Short mmCIF file of C-alpha atoms in Angstrom, two decimals:
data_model
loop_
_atom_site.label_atom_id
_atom_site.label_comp_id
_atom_site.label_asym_id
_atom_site.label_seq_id
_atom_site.Cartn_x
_atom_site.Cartn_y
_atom_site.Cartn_z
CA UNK A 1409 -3.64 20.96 -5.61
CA UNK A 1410 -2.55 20.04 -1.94
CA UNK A 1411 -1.74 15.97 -1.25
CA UNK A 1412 -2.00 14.63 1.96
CA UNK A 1413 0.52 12.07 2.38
CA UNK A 1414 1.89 10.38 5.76
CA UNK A 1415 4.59 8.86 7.22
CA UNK A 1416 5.40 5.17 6.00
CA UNK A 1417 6.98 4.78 9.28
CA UNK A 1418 4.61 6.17 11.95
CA UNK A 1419 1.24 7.73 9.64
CA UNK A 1420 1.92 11.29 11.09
CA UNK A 1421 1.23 13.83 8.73
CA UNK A 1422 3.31 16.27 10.14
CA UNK A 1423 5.61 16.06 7.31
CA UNK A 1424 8.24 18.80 5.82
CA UNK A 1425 8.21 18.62 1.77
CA UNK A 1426 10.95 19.40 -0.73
CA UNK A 1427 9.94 18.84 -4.66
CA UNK A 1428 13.03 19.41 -7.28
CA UNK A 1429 13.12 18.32 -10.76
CA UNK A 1430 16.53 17.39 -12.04
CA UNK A 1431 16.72 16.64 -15.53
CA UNK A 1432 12.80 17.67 -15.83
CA UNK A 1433 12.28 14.91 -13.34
CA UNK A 1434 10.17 15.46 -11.00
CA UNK A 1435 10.85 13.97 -6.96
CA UNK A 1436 10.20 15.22 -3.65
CA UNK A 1437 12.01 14.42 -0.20
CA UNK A 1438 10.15 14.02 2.52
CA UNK A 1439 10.85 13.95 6.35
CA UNK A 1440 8.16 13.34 8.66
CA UNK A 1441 8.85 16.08 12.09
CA UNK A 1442 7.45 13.00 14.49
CA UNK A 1443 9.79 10.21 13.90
CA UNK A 1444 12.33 11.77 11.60
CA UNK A 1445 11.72 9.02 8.68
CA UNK A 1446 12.81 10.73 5.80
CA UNK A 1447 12.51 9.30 1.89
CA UNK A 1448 12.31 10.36 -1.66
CA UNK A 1449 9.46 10.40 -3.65
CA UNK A 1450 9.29 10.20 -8.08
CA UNK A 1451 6.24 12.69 -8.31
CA UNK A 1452 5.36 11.27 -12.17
CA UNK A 1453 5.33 7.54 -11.07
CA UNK A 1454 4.05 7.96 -7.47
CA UNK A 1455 6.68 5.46 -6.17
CA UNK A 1456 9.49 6.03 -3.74
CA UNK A 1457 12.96 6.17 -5.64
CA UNK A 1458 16.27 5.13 -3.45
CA UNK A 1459 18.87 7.98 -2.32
CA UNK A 1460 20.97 6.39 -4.89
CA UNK A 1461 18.80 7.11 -7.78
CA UNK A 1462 18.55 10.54 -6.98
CA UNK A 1463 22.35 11.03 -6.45
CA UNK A 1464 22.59 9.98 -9.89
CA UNK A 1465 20.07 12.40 -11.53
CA UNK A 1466 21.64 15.41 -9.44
CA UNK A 1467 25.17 14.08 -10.31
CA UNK A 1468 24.50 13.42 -14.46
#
């Protein structure tokens, strides 16, 4: 199942998607290719986590 999700920044959709699940949680990065906005994404909770945050689950 495909989701269509756009930039915060600008609403392009022309957006590059990375999903990983550290520790069985799952996130995705996104960048968008327009404006280069790039953030992180907690798949479960549908919220955008900080870079910190995932630092911490990759570094745990």
């Amino acid at each position: 199942m495909a989701t269509h999700i756009s930039c915060p920044n600008c609403a392009s959709t022309d957006l590059l998607s990375v999903a990983l699940a550290p520790k069985d949680r799952p996130m995705q990065f996104h960048t968008c290719r327009h404006c280069e906005q790039r953030w992180w994404e907690d798949i479960a909770e549908g919220a955008d986590v900080g870079l910190d945050v995932v630092i911490a689950e990759l570094s745990s």
